[in-house]
XYZ file of N, CA, C and O in Angstrom:
260
model
N 50.666 -9.197 -155.332
C 50.198 -9.198 -156.631
C 48.788 -8.682 -157.019
O 48.629 -7.812 -157.990
N 47.926 -8.996 -156.035
C 46.581 -8.367 -156.450
C 46.430 -6.959 -156.300
O 45.579 -6.357 -157.034
N 47.408 -6.431 -155.402
C 47.134 -4.907 -155.252
C 47.836 -4.260 -156.574
O 47.232 -3.215 -156.885
N 48.515 -4.877 -157.322
C 49.061 -4.453 -158.619
C 47.883 -4.414 -159.588
O 47.890 -3.614 -160.396
N 46.951 -5.316 -159.515
C 45.804 -5.462 -160.457
C 44.522 -4.863 -159.889
O 43.442 -5.015 -160.626
N 44.706 -3.952 -159.004
C 43.485 -3.459 -158.298
C 42.721 -2.528 -159.323
O 43.199 -1.688 -160.070
N 41.346 -2.913 -159.542
C 40.464 -2.246 -160.372
C 40.677 -2.639 -161.761
O 39.822 -2.134 -162.549
N 41.445 -3.407 -162.224
C 41.629 -4.031 -163.438
C 40.865 -5.249 -163.735
O 40.320 -6.015 -162.768
N 40.754 -5.863 -164.964
C 40.236 -7.188 -165.286
C 41.148 -8.082 -164.674
O 42.444 -8.123 -164.920
N 40.498 -9.172 -163.945
C 41.342 -10.184 -163.333
C 41.789 -11.252 -164.503
O 40.991 -11.812 -165.074
N 43.159 -11.478 -164.693
C 43.566 -12.275 -165.606
C 44.364 -13.393 -164.821
O 45.561 -13.162 -164.406
N 43.820 -14.452 -164.559
C 44.452 -15.632 -163.790
C 45.613 -16.051 -164.382
O 46.608 -16.529 -163.669
N 45.678 -16.149 -165.564
C 46.846 -16.441 -166.425
C 48.155 -15.755 -166.128
O 49.319 -16.307 -166.085
N 47.985 -14.448 -166.080
C 49.068 -13.475 -165.718
C 49.571 -13.843 -164.263
O 50.658 -13.894 -164.045
N 48.626 -13.920 -163.348
C 48.971 -14.331 -161.931
C 49.692 -15.616 -161.875
O 50.567 -15.917 -161.197
N 49.188 -16.492 -162.622
C 49.785 -17.954 -162.681
C 51.282 -17.842 -163.171
O 52.103 -18.581 -162.522
N 51.410 -17.169 -164.154
C 52.901 -16.920 -164.762
C 53.713 -16.268 -163.623
O 54.953 -16.648 -163.493
N 53.256 -15.303 -163.003
C 54.031 -14.503 -161.985
C 54.283 -15.201 -160.964
O 55.498 -15.313 -160.288
N 53.496 -16.274 -160.345
C 53.719 -16.985 -159.187
C 54.402 -18.277 -159.508
O 54.913 -18.960 -158.764
N 54.156 -18.854 -160.703
C 54.702 -20.007 -161.063
C 53.833 -21.184 -160.532
O 54.467 -22.201 -160.300
N 52.668 -21.027 -160.464
C 51.690 -21.991 -159.893
C 50.556 -22.405 -160.855
O 50.395 -21.569 -161.971
N 49.755 -23.359 -160.546
C 48.598 -23.692 -161.414
C 47.449 -22.809 -161.388
O 47.367 -22.053 -160.365
N 46.710 -22.829 -162.297
C 45.391 -22.002 -162.365
C 44.558 -22.214 -161.154
O 44.059 -21.296 -160.568
N 44.399 -23.619 -160.768
C 43.568 -23.926 -159.780
C 43.966 -23.410 -158.520
O 43.384 -22.980 -157.504
N 45.375 -23.411 -158.311
C 46.096 -22.791 -157.021
C 45.542 -21.346 -156.861
O 45.267 -20.936 -155.845
N 45.887 -20.626 -157.886
C 45.517 -19.213 -157.847
C 44.146 -18.951 -157.648
O 43.662 -18.139 -156.968
N 43.172 -19.763 -158.289
C 41.797 -19.663 -158.042
C 41.463 -19.886 -156.601
O 40.597 -19.218 -156.017
N 42.137 -20.996 -156.123
C 41.958 -21.159 -154.661
C 42.220 -20.079 -153.693
O 41.647 -19.849 -152.771
N 43.454 -19.497 -153.936
C 43.632 -18.508 -153.182
C 42.843 -17.248 -153.284
O 42.654 -16.556 -152.384
N 42.419 -17.055 -154.471
C 41.530 -15.898 -154.789
C 40.151 -16.230 -154.038
O 39.520 -15.197 -153.317
N 39.791 -17.403 -153.999
C 38.690 -17.701 -153.225
C 38.815 -17.486 -151.701
O 37.681 -17.108 -151.049
N 39.773 -17.865 -151.189
C 40.081 -17.561 -149.815
C 40.127 -16.106 -149.460
O 39.566 -15.774 -148.422
N 40.914 -15.365 -150.377
C 40.865 -13.905 -150.049
C 39.409 -13.269 -150.175
O 39.079 -12.478 -149.419
N 38.537 -13.820 -151.079
C 37.251 -13.379 -151.208
C 36.281 -13.778 -150.051
O 35.524 -12.999 -149.541
N 36.532 -15.010 -149.526
C 35.781 -15.577 -148.267
C 36.091 -14.718 -147.082
O 35.306 -14.653 -146.264
N 37.278 -14.309 -146.902
C 37.714 -13.652 -145.713
C 37.518 -12.113 -145.852
O 37.936 -11.214 -145.181
N 37.004 -11.664 -146.996
C 36.551 -10.268 -147.263
C 37.667 -9.499 -147.561
O 37.609 -8.177 -147.118
N 38.887 -9.967 -148.072
C 40.041 -9.107 -148.270
C 40.004 -8.572 -149.594
O 40.614 -7.419 -149.957
N 39.387 -9.214 -150.480
C 39.151 -8.816 -151.894
C 37.788 -8.978 -152.343
O 37.176 -9.745 -151.732
N 37.346 -8.231 -153.182
C 35.992 -8.313 -153.649
C 36.078 -8.459 -155.272
O 36.722 -7.783 -155.932
N 35.200 -9.497 -155.909
C 35.390 -9.558 -157.276
C 34.007 -8.817 -157.739
O 32.834 -9.179 -157.326
N 34.061 -8.138 -158.683
C 33.003 -7.489 -159.111
C 32.667 -8.224 -160.563
O 33.462 -8.190 -161.523
N 31.447 -8.682 -160.645
C 31.100 -9.538 -161.766
C 30.708 -8.495 -162.863
O 30.168 -7.403 -162.639
N 30.970 -8.922 -164.119
C 30.614 -8.035 -165.315
C 29.067 -7.938 -165.389
O 28.262 -8.788 -164.990
N 28.713 -6.742 -166.196
C 27.360 -6.318 -166.370
C 27.139 -6.903 -167.718
O 27.783 -6.788 -168.803
N 25.910 -7.595 -168.000
C 25.541 -8.460 -169.290
C 24.394 -7.790 -169.936
O 23.778 -8.306 -170.586
N 23.896 -6.452 -169.478
C 22.565 -6.098 -169.935
C 22.674 -5.529 -171.403
O 21.902 -5.833 -172.202
N 23.631 -4.867 -171.840
C 23.697 -4.072 -173.192
C 24.090 -4.996 -174.199
O 25.476 -5.213 -174.361
N 23.386 -5.621 -175.088
C 23.700 -6.650 -176.079
C 24.559 -6.074 -177.211
O 25.289 -6.601 -177.806
N 24.163 -4.732 -177.461
C 24.671 -4.073 -178.765
C 26.091 -3.585 -178.536
O 26.809 -3.468 -179.534
N 26.606 -3.585 -177.503
C 27.971 -3.194 -177.244
C 28.844 -4.351 -176.858
O 28.451 -5.472 -176.438
N 30.218 -3.882 -176.768
C 31.187 -5.031 -176.364
C 30.819 -5.399 -174.953
O 30.776 -4.702 -174.100
N 30.979 -6.725 -174.824
C 30.790 -7.088 -173.360
C 32.224 -7.648 -172.746
O 32.910 -8.380 -173.449
N 32.422 -7.375 -171.561
C 33.617 -7.910 -170.818
C 33.075 -9.045 -169.768
O 32.175 -8.853 -168.984
N 33.599 -10.202 -170.093
C 33.116 -11.342 -169.158
C 34.074 -11.717 -168.022
O 33.907 -12.698 -167.443
N 35.217 -11.075 -167.999
C 36.104 -11.138 -166.802
C 35.726 -10.174 -165.545
O 35.401 -9.049 -165.890
N 35.874 -10.818 -164.419
C 35.454 -9.867 -163.322
C 36.633 -8.887 -162.867
O 37.872 -9.161 -163.277
N 36.234 -7.891 -162.345
C 37.340 -6.916 -161.838
C 37.555 -7.249 -160.442
O 36.872 -7.897 -159.621
N 38.896 -7.017 -160.013
C 39.442 -7.250 -158.656
C 39.431 -6.026 -157.963
O 40.158 -5.060 -158.506
N 38.983 -5.888 -156.636
C 39.016 -4.718 -155.825
C 39.475 -5.052 -154.493
O 39.139 -5.994 -153.868
N 40.392 -4.292 -153.971
C 40.879 -4.482 -152.518
C 39.723 -3.961 -151.711
O 39.238 -2.976 -151.816
N 39.617 -4.718 -150.622
C 38.665 -4.288 -149.659
C 39.127 -3.980 -148.302
O 38.504 -3.953 -147.311
N 40.420 -3.448 -148.179
C 41.097 -3.238 -147.082
C 40.753 -1.797 -146.656
O 41.048 -0.812 -147.334
N 40.145 -1.643 -145.586
C 39.721 -0.262 -145.155
C 40.399 0.063 -143.885
O 40.210 -0.816 -142.851
N 40.856 1.208 -143.699
C 41.617 1.568 -142.529
C 40.668 2.579 -141.669
O 39.870 3.032 -142.081
């Protein structure tokens, strides 16, 4: 499922609905995948105050062959 959202904003609620699991379960799985370096969360940039700010992280696959 994370491969489907590669490079997009991470929406835990969509993943929760797809898996039929709780938000905390999805966040726990995400933390495990991040700790094992299988995915990387890119935190949003908060520098430009005058423009629209996105506060959700992007998800990137870190599988390199």
